[in-house]
Short mmCIF file of C-alpha atoms in Angstrom, two decimals:
data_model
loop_
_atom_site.label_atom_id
_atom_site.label_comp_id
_atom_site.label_asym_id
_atom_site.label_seq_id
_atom_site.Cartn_x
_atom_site.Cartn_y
_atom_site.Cartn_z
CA UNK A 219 -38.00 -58.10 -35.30
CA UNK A 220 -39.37 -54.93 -33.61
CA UNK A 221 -37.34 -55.23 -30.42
CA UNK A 222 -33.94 -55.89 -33.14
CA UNK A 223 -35.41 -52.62 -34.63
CA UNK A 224 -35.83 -50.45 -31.79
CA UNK A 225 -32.31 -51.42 -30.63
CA UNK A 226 -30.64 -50.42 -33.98
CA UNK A 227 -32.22 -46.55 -33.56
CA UNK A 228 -31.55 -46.50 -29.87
CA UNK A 229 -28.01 -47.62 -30.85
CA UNK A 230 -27.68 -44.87 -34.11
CA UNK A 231 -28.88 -42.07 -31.24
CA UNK A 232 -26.35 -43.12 -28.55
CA UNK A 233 -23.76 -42.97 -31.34
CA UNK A 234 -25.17 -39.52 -32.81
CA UNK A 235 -25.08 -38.41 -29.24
CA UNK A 236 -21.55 -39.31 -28.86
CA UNK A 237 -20.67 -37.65 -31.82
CA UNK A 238 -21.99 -34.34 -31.34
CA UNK A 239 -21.45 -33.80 -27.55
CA UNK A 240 -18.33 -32.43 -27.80
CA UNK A 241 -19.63 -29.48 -30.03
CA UNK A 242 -22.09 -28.54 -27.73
CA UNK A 243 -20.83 -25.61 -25.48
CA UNK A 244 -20.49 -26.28 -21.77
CA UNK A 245 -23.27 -25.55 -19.60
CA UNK A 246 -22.71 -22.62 -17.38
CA UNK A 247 -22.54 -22.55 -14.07
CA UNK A 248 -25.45 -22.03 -11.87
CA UNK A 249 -25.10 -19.36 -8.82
CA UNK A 250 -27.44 -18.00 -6.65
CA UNK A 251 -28.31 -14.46 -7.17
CA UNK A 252 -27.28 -13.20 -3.95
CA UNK A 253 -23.61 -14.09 -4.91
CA UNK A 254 -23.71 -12.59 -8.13
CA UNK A 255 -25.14 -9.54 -7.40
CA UNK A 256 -24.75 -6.37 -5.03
CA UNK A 257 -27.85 -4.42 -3.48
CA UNK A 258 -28.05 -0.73 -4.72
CA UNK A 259 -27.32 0.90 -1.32
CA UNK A 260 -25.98 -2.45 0.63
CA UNK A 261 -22.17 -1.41 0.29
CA UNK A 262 -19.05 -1.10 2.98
CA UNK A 263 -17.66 2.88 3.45
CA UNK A 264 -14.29 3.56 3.59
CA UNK A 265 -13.03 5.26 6.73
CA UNK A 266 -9.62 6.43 7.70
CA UNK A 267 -7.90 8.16 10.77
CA UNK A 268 -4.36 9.42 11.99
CA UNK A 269 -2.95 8.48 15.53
CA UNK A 270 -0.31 7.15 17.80
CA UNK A 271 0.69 4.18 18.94
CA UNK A 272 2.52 4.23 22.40
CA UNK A 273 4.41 1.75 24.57
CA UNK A 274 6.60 0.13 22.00
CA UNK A 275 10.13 -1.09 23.39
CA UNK A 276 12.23 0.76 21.98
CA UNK A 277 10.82 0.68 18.20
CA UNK A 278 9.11 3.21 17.61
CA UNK A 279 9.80 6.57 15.29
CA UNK A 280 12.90 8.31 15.80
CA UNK A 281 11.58 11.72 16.28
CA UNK A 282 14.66 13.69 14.48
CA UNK A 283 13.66 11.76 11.26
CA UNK A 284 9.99 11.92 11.59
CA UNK A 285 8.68 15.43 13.18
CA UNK A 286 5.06 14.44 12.30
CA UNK A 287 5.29 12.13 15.29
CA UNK A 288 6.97 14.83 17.82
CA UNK A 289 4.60 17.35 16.58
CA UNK A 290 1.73 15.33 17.42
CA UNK A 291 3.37 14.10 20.61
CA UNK A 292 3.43 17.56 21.75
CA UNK A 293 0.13 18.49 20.49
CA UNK A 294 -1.29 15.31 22.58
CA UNK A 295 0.30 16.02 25.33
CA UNK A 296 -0.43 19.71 25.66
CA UNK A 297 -4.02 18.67 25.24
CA UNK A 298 -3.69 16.75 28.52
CA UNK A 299 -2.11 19.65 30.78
CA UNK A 300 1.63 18.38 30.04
CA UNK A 301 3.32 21.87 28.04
CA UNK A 302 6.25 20.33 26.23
CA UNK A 303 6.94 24.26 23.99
CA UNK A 304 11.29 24.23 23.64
CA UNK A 305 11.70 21.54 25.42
CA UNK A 306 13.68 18.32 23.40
CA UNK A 307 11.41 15.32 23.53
CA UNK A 308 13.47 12.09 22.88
CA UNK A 309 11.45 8.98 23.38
CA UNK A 310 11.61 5.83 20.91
CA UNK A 311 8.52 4.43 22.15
CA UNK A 312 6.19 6.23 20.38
CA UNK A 313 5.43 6.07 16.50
CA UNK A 314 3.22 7.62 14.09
CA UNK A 315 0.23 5.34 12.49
CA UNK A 316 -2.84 5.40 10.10
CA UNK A 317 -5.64 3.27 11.12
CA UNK A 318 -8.68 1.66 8.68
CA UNK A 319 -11.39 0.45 8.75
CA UNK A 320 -14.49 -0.53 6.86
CA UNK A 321 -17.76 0.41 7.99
CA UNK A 322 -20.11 -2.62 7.12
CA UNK A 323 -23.64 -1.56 5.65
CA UNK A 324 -26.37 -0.86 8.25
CA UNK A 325 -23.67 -0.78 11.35
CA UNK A 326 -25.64 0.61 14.34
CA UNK A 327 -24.50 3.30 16.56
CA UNK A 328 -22.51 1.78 19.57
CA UNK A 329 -21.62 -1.22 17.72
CA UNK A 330 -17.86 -1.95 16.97
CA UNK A 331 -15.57 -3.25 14.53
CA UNK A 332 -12.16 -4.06 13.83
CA UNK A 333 -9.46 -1.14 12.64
CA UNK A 334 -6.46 -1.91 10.92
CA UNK A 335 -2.72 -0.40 12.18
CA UNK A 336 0.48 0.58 9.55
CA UNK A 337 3.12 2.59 10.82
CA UNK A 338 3.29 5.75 9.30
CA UNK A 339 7.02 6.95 10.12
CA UNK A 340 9.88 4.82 10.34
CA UNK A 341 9.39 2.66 13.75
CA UNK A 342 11.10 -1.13 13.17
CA UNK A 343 7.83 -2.76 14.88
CA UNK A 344 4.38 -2.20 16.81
CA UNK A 345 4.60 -4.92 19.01
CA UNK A 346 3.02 -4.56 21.89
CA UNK A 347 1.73 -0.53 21.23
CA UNK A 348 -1.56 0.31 22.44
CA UNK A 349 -3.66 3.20 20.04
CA UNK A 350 -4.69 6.18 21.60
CA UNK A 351 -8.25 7.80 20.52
CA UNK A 352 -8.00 7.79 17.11
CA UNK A 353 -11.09 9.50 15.00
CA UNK A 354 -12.14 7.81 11.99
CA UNK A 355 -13.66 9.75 9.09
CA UNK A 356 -15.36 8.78 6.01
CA UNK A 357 -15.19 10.22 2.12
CA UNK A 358 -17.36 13.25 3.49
CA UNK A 359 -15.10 14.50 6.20
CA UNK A 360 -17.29 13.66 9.32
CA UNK A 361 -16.50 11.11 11.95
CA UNK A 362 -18.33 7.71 12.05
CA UNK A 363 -15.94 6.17 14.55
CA UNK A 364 -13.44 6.26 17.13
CA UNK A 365 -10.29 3.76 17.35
CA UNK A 366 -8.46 2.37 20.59
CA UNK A 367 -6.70 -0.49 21.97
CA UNK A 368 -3.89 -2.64 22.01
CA UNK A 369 -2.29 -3.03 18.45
CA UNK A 370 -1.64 -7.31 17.55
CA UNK A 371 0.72 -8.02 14.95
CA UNK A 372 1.54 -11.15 12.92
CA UNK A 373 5.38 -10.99 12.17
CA UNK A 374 8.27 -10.39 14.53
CA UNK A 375 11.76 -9.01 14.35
CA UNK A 376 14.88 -9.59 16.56
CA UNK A 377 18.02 -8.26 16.24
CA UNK A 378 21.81 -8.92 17.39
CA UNK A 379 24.95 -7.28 17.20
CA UNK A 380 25.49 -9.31 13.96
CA UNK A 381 22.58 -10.54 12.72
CA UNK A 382 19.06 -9.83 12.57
CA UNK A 383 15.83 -11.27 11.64
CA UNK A 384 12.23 -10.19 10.65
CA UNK A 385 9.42 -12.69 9.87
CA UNK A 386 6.21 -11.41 8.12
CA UNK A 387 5.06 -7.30 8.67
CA UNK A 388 6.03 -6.25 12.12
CA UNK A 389 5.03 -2.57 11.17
CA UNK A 390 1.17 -3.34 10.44
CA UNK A 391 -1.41 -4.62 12.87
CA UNK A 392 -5.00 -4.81 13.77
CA UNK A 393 -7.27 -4.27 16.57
CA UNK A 394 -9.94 -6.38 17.01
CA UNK A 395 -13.73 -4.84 17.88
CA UNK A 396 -10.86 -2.02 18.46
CA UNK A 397 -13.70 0.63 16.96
CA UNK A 398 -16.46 1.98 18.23
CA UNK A 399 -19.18 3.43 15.84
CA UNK A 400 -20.49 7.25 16.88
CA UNK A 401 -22.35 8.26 13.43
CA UNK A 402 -24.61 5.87 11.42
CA UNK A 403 -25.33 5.80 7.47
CA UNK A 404 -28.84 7.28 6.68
CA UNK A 405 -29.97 4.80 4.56
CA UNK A 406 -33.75 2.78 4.61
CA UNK A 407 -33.75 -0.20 2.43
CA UNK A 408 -37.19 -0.99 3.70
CA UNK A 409 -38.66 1.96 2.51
CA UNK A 410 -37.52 1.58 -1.17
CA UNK A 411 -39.95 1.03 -3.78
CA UNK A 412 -37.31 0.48 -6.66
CA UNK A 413 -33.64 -0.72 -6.34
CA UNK A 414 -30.78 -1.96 -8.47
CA UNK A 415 -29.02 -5.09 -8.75
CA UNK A 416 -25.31 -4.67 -10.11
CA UNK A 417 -23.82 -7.74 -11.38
CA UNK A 418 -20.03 -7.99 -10.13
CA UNK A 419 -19.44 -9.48 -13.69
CA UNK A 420 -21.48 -8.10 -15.52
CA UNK A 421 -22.66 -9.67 -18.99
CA UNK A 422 -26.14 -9.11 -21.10
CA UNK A 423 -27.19 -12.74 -21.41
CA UNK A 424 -26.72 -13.01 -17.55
CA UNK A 425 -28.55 -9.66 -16.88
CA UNK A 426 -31.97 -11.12 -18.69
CA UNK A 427 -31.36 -14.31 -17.40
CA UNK A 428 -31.88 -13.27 -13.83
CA UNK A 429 -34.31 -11.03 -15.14
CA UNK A 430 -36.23 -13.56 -16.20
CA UNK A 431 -35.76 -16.07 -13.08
CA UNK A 432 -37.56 -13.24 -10.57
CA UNK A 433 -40.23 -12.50 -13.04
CA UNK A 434 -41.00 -16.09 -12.86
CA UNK A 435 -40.96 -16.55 -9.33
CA UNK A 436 -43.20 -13.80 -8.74
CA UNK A 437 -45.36 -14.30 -11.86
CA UNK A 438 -45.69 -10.19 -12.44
CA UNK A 439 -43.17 -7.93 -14.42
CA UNK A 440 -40.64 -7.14 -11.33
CA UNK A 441 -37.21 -6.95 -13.06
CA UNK A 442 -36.27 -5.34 -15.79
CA UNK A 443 -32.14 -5.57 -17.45
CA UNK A 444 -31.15 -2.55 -18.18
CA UNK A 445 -27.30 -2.76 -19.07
CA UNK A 446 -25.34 -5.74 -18.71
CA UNK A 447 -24.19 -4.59 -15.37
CA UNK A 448 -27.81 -3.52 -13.66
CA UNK A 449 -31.37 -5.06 -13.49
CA UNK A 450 -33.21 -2.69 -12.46
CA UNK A 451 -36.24 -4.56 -9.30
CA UNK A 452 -39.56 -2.68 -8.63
CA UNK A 453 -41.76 -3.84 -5.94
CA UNK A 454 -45.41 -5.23 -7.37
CA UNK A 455 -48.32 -2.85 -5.70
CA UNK A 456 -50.03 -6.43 -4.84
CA UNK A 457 -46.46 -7.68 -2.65
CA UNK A 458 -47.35 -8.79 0.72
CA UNK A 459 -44.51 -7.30 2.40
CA UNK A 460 -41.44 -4.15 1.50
CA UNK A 461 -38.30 -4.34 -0.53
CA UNK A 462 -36.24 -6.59 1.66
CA UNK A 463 -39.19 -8.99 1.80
CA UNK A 464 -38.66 -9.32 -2.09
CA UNK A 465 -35.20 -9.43 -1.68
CA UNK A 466 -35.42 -12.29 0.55
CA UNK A 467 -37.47 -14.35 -1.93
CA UNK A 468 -35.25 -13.84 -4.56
CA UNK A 469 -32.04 -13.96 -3.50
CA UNK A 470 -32.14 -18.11 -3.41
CA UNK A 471 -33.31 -17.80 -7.41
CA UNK A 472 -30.58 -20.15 -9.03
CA UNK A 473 -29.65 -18.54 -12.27
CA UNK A 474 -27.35 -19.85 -14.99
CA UNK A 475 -24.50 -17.19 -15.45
CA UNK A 476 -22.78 -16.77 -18.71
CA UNK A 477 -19.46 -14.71 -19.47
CA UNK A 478 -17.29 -13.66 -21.98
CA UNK A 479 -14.52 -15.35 -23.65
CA UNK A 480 -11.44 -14.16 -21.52
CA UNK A 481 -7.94 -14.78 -21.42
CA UNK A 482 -5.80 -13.55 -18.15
CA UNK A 483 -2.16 -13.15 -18.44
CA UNK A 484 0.23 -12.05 -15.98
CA UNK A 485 3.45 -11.34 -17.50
CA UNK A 486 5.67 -11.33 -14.25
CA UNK A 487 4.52 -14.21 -13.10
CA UNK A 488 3.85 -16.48 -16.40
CA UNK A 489 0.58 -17.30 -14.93
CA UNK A 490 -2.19 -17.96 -18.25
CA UNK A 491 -5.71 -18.48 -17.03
CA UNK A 492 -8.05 -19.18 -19.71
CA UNK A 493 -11.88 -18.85 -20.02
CA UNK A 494 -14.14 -21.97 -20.86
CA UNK A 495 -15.37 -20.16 -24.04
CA UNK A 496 -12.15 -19.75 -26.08
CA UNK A 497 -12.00 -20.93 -29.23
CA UNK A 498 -9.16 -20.73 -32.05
CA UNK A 499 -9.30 -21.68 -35.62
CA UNK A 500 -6.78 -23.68 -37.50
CA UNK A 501 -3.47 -22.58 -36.97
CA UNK A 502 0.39 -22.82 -38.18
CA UNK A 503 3.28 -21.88 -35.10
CA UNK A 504 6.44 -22.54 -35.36
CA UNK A 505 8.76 -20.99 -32.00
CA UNK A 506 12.16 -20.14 -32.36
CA UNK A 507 14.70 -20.27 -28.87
CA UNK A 508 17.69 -18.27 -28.58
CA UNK A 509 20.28 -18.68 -26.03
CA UNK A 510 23.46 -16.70 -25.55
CA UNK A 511 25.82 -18.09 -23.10
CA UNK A 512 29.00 -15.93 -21.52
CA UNK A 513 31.72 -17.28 -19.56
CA UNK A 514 34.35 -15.43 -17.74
CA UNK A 515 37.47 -17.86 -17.48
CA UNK A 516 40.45 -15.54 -16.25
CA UNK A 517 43.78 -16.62 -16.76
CA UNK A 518 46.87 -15.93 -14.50
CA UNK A 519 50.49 -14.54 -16.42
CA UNK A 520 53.60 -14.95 -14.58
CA UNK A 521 56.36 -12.63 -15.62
CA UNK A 522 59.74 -14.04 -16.66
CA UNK A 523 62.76 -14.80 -14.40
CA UNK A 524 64.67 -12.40 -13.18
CA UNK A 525 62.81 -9.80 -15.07
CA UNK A 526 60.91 -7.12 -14.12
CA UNK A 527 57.40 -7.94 -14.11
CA UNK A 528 54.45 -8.35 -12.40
CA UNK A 529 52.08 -10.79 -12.18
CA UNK A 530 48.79 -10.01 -14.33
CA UNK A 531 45.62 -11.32 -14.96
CA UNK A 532 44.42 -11.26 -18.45
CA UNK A 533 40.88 -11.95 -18.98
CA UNK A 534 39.55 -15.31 -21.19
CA UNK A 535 35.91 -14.79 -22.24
CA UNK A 536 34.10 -17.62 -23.63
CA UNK A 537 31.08 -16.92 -25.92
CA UNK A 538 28.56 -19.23 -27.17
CA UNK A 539 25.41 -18.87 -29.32
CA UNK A 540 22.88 -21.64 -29.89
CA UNK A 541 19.65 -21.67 -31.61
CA UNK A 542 16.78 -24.18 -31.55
CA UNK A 543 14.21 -24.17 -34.17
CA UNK A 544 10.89 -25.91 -34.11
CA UNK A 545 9.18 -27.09 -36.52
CA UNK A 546 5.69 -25.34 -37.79
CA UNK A 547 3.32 -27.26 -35.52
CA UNK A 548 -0.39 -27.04 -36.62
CA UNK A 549 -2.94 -26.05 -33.83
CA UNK A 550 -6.51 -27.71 -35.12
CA UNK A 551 -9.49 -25.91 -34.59
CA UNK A 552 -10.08 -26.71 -30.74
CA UNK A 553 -14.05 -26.85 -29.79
CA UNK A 554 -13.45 -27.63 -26.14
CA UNK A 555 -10.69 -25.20 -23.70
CA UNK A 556 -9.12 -29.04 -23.09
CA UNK A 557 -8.89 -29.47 -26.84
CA UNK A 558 -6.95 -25.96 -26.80
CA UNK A 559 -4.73 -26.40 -23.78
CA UNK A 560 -3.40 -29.88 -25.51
CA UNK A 561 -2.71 -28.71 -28.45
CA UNK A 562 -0.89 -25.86 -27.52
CA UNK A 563 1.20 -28.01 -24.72
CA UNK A 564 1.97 -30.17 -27.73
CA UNK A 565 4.24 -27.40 -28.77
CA UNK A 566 6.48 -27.96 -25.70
CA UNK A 567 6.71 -24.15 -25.22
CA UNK A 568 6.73 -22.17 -21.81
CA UNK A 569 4.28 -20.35 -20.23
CA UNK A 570 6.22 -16.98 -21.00
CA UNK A 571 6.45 -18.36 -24.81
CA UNK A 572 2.71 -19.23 -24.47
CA UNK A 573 1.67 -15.62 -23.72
CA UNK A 574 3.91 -14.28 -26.55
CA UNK A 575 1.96 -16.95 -28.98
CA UNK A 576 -1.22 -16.38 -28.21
CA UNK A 577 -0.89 -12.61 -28.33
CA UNK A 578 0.31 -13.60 -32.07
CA UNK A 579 -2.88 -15.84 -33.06
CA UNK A 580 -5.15 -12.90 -31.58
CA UNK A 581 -3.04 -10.44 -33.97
CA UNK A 582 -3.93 -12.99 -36.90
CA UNK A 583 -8.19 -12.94 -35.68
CA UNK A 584 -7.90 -16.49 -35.28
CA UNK A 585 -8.36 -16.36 -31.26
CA UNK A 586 -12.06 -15.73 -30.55
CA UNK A 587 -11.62 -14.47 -27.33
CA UNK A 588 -10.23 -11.15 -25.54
CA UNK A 589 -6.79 -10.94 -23.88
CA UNK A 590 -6.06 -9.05 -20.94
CA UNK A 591 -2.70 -8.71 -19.46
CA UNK A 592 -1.92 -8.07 -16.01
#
């Protein structure tokens, strides 16, 4: 009698369980906090530099249509002894180029890194160009780097006298460790006693959460959320180490990151990506397709014997109109996005009549979530 009992509850539990799991939100996901997160400080610079590309066969800038490029050629070459003043440069192996790169966090001086190469004027390809010096400067002005070497590209183009082809970008390359690094950033992480860590999405429930996690792990008051997008890390007077020692502790924290309930929608493309957190309440759609088809059918009039006129064509247009109704479909209150998703496929709409629809139940405030279009 007790064991019959004990397996009647156990059953009524399973059942309860089974009932009620599908209103219980999904968990979120977990993610360390090193890839949620960016260091106050630990960032990439922008830099950016003008130069020439020489060598090409034949494709470079044509320097009638670009005098940027002869203007520079000149320049460059007077700086090397050569005085070019009146004379008529003509040369199509030579083209005009901007060069970027990003200078990684904490880059050393003498170090190098890779530049990217677009042309600048209107050269058909950089194959096989080689940079000359090129200085790269930064946001402030100054230089942090100088650019050289042979330019790679990924696409190709080939021409005939009646056809040509191009595959891929034959007008943008990159240099590989083509950069070499003169200035560094002043910046000492290991001298900081108090940083901030900006979420890349940021939210307040995440925010605490990871908050919460390093206070934990280091059993003293160490992080404190500030907005959704910063938590704000001190370093405890009683650490055994600097700032990147706590950083290094922490980073591995796993923390459980939450978001907002977001639908993407890119009208050009029809592409709908929605968030696991929408929910919609119980709604009526009924869709309506138009379609107007024209048809050009031209017919052909021959003029009567022996008379005077001229053959003519006299156009035949054929118009059509049809319209397709639906009928009102009723979308249930979904609790799960899967619930959502096959209820609105039900309606056996497109994706471009999807975005149009939901943009109508958010007008109505029965779509608990926010839309944002492409």
């Amino acid at each position: 009698m007790p064991n019959r009992l004990l397996r009647t509850i156990a059953a009524t539990v399973l059942s309860a369980a089974l009932v009620l799991s599908p209103l219980t939100p999904a968990q979120a996901a977990p993610a360390r906090i090193k890839d949620i997160v960016d260091v106050e400080g630990v960032r990439e610079n922008q830099l950016v530099g003008y130069g020439l590309v020489v060598g090409l066969n034949g494709t470079g800038d044509s320097l009638n249509n670009s005098p940027f490029t002869k203007q520079s050629l000149q320049s460059m070459l007077e700086r090397l002894g050569v005085n070019t003043q009146g004379e008529n440069v003509r040369t199509a192996n030579v083209a005009a180029v901007m060069v970027t790169a990003n200078l990684r966090p904490f880059a050393t001086q003498g170090s190098r890194m890779d530049v990217s190469v677009a042309a600048l004027g209107d050269a058909d390809s950089l194959q096989g160009g080689t940079l000359l010096v090129t200085p790269l400067l930064g946001a402030d002005g100054e230089v942090y780097a100088i650019a050289q070497g042979a330019v790679t590209i990924n696409g190709f183009s080939a021409e005939g006298e009646a056809a040509s082809i191009v595959s891929g970008v034959p007008t943008t390359g990159r240099i590989s460790s083509g950069a070499l690094i003169e200035r560094e950033i002043d910046f000492h992480l290991g001298s900081q006693h108090s940083l901030r860590l900006a979420l890349r999405n940021p939210d307040l429930t995440t925010a605490r959460r990871i908050a919460l996690a390093i206070n934990d792990f280091i059993g003293a008051p160490t992080a404190v959320p500030e907005d959704p997008a910063t938590v704000r890390l001190t370093l405890p007077r009683n650490f055994n180490g600097n700032i990147v020692d706590l950083l290094t502790d922490i980073e591995l924290l796993i923390v459980q990151t939450d978001q907002v309930a977001k639908i993407v929608i890119d009208e050009n493309s029809g592409i709908i990506v929605m968030g696991k957190d929408v929910r919609v309440s119980s709604v009526a759609v009924a869709q309506s397709n138009l379609t107007v088809t024209i048809a050009e059918n031209p017919e052909i009039v021959q003029p009567n014997p022996l008379s005077l006129g001229v053959t003519a064509e006299e156009p035949n247009t054929t118009l059509n109109v049809n319209q397709s109704d639906t009928a009102l479909q009723v979308v249930n209150e979904s609790v799960t996005l899967q619930q959502l998703v096959d209820g609105l496929n039900a309606l056996g709409i497109s994706p471009r009549d999807l975005i149009a629809i939901l943009q109508a139940i958010k007008a109505t405030g029965a779509l608990q979530a926010e839309i944002e279009v492409l």
